[in-house]
Coordinates of C-alpha atoms in Angstrom, one line a residue:
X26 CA 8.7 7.2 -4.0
X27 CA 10.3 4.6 -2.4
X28 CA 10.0 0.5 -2.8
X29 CA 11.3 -2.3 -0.4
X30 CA 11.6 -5.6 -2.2
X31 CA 11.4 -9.0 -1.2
X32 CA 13.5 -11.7 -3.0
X33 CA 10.7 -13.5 -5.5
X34 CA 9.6 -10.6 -7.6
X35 CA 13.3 -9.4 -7.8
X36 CA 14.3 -12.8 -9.2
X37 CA 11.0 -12.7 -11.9
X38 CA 12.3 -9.6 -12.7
X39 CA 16.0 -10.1 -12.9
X40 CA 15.3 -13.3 -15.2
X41 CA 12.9 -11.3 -17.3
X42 CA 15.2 -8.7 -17.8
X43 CA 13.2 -6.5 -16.3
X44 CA 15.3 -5.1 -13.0
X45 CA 16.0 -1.7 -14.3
X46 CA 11.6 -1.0 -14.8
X47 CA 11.6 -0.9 -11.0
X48 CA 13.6 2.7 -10.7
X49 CA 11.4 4.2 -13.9
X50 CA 8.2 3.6 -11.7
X51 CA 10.0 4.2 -8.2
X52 CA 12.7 6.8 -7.6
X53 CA 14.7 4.2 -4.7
X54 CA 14.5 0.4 -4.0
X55 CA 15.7 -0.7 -0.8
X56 CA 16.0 -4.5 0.5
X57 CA 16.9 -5.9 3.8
X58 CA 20.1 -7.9 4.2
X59 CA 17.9 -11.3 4.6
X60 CA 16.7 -10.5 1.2
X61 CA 20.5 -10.1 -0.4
X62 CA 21.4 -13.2 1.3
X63 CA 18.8 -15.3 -0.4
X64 CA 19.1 -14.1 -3.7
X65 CA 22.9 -13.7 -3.8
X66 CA 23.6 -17.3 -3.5
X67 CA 25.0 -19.0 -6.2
X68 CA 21.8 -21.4 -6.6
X69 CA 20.1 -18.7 -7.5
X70 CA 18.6 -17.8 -10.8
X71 CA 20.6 -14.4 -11.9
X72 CA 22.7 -13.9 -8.6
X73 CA 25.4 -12.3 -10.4
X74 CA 23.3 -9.6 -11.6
X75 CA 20.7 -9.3 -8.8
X76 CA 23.7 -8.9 -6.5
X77 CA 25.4 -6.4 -8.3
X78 CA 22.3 -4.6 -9.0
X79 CA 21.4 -4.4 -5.5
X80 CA 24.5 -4.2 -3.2
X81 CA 24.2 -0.6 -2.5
X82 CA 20.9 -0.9 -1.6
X83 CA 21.1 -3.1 1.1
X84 CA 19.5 -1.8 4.8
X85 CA 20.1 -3.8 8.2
X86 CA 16.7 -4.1 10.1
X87 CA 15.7 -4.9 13.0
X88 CA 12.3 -7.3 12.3
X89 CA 12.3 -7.7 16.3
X90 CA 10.7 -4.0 16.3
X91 CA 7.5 -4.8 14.5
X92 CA 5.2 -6.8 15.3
X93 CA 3.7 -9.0 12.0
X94 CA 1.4 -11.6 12.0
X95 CA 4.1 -14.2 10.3
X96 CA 3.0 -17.4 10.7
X97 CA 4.9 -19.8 7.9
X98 CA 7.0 -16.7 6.5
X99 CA 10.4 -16.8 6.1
X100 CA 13.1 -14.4 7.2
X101 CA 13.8 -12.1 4.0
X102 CA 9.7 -11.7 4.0
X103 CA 9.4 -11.0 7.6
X104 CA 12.4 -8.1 7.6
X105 CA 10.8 -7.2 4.0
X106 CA 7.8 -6.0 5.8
X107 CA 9.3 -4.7 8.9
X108 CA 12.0 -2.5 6.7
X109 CA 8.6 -1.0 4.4
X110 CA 7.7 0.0 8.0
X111 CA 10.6 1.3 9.7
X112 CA 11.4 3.4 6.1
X113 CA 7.7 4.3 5.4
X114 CA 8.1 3.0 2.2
X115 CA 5.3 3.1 -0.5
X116 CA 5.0 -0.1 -1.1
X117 CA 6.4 -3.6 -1.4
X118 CA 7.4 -5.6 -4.1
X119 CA 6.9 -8.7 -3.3
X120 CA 5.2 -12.1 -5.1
X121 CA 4.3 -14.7 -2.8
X122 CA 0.7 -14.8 -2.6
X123 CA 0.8 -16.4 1.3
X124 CA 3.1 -13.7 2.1
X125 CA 1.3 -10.9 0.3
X126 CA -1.7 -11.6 2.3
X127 CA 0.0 -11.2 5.5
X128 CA 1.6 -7.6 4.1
X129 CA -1.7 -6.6 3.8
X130 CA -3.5 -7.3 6.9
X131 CA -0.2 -5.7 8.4
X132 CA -1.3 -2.5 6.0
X133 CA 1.4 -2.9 3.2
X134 CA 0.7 -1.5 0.1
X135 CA 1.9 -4.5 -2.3
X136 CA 2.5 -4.8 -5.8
X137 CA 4.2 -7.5 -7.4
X138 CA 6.8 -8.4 -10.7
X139 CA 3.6 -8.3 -13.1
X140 CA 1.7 -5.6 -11.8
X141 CA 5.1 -3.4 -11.6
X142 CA 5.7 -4.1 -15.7
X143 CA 1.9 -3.1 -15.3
X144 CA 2.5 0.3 -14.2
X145 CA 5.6 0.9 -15.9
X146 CA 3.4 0.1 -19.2
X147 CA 0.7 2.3 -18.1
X148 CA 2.8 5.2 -17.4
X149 CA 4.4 5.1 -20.6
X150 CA 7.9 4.0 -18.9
X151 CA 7.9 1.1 -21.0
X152 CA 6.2 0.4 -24.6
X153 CA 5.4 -3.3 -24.7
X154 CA 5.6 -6.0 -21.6
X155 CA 5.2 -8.6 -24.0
X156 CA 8.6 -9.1 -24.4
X157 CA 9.0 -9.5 -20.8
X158 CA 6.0 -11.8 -20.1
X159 CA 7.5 -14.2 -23.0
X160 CA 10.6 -14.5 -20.9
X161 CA 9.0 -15.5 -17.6
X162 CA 7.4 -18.1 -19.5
X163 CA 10.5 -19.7 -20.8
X164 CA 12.0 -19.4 -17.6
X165 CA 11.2 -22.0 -14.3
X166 CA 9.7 -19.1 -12.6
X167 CA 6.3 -20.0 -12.7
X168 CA 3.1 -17.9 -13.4
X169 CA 0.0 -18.9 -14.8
X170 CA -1.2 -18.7 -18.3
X171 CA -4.4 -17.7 -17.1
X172 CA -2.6 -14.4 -14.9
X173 CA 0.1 -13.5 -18.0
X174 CA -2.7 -13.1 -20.3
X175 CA -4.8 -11.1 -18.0
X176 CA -1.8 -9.1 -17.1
X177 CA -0.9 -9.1 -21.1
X178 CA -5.0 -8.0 -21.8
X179 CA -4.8 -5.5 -19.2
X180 CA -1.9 -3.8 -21.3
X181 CA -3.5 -4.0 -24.2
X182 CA -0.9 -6.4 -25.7

């Protein structure tokens, strides 16, 4: 199964620790080159690690090709959903809510950072997301309390 990421959840989940959970639920992770961009630069949170992480998994794409309704998005989210189409990926990892909502009226199968630790939990790939979760909340990426403890509840943490 393959996932095409866009740069928000891979930051969540390179501050969280949590970069290595993506290949025990998927088998490949591919990102377009607007993605590595953004999250390689030195402002970054983690762009030493998300770059070395991901620099073999970098794909050109041509976002001219498909069509999106992408009113407001930026480039790494626009050639984020074109890529999941021109690879016929299984889904997209992606957390931006305005974004996500686009994916899906284009007919993108999303998941995002929490509901990948989610799965991972659920299919026994990891024991506890606890640990994770408390990271994300010491960190400046910012979830709700109201959505980590549903996620948390959900895993029966």
């Amino acid at each position: 199964m393959l996932i095409v990421a866009d740069s928000s959840a891979l930051i969540a989940l390179a501050v969280c620790d949590g970069l290595d959970v993506i290949l025990k639920v998927y088998d490949d992770l591919r990102i377009p080159e607007a993605v590595y961009e953004e999250i390689v630069a030195p402002e970054k949170p983690q762009s030493d690690a998300l770059g070395e992480f991901l620099v073999e998994r970098v794909v050109k794409v041509d976002a001219g090709r498909w069509v999106l309704t992408a009113g407001g998005l930026g480039r790494g989210e626009i050639e984020a959903m074109a890529l999941y189409k021109q690879l016929s990926a299984d889904a997209l990892l992606i957390d931006d809510h305005r974004a996500r909502v686009i994916a899906e009226h284009n007919h993108i199968q999303c998941i995002g950072a929490l509901g990948l630790l989610l799965v991972a939990k659920q299919r026994r790939k990891l024991s506890a997301i606890t640990p994770y979760v408390l990271k994300l909340r010491q960190s400046s990426i910012f979830y709700g309390d109201d959505l980590l403890e549903r996620v948390l509840k959900l895993a029966g943490e």
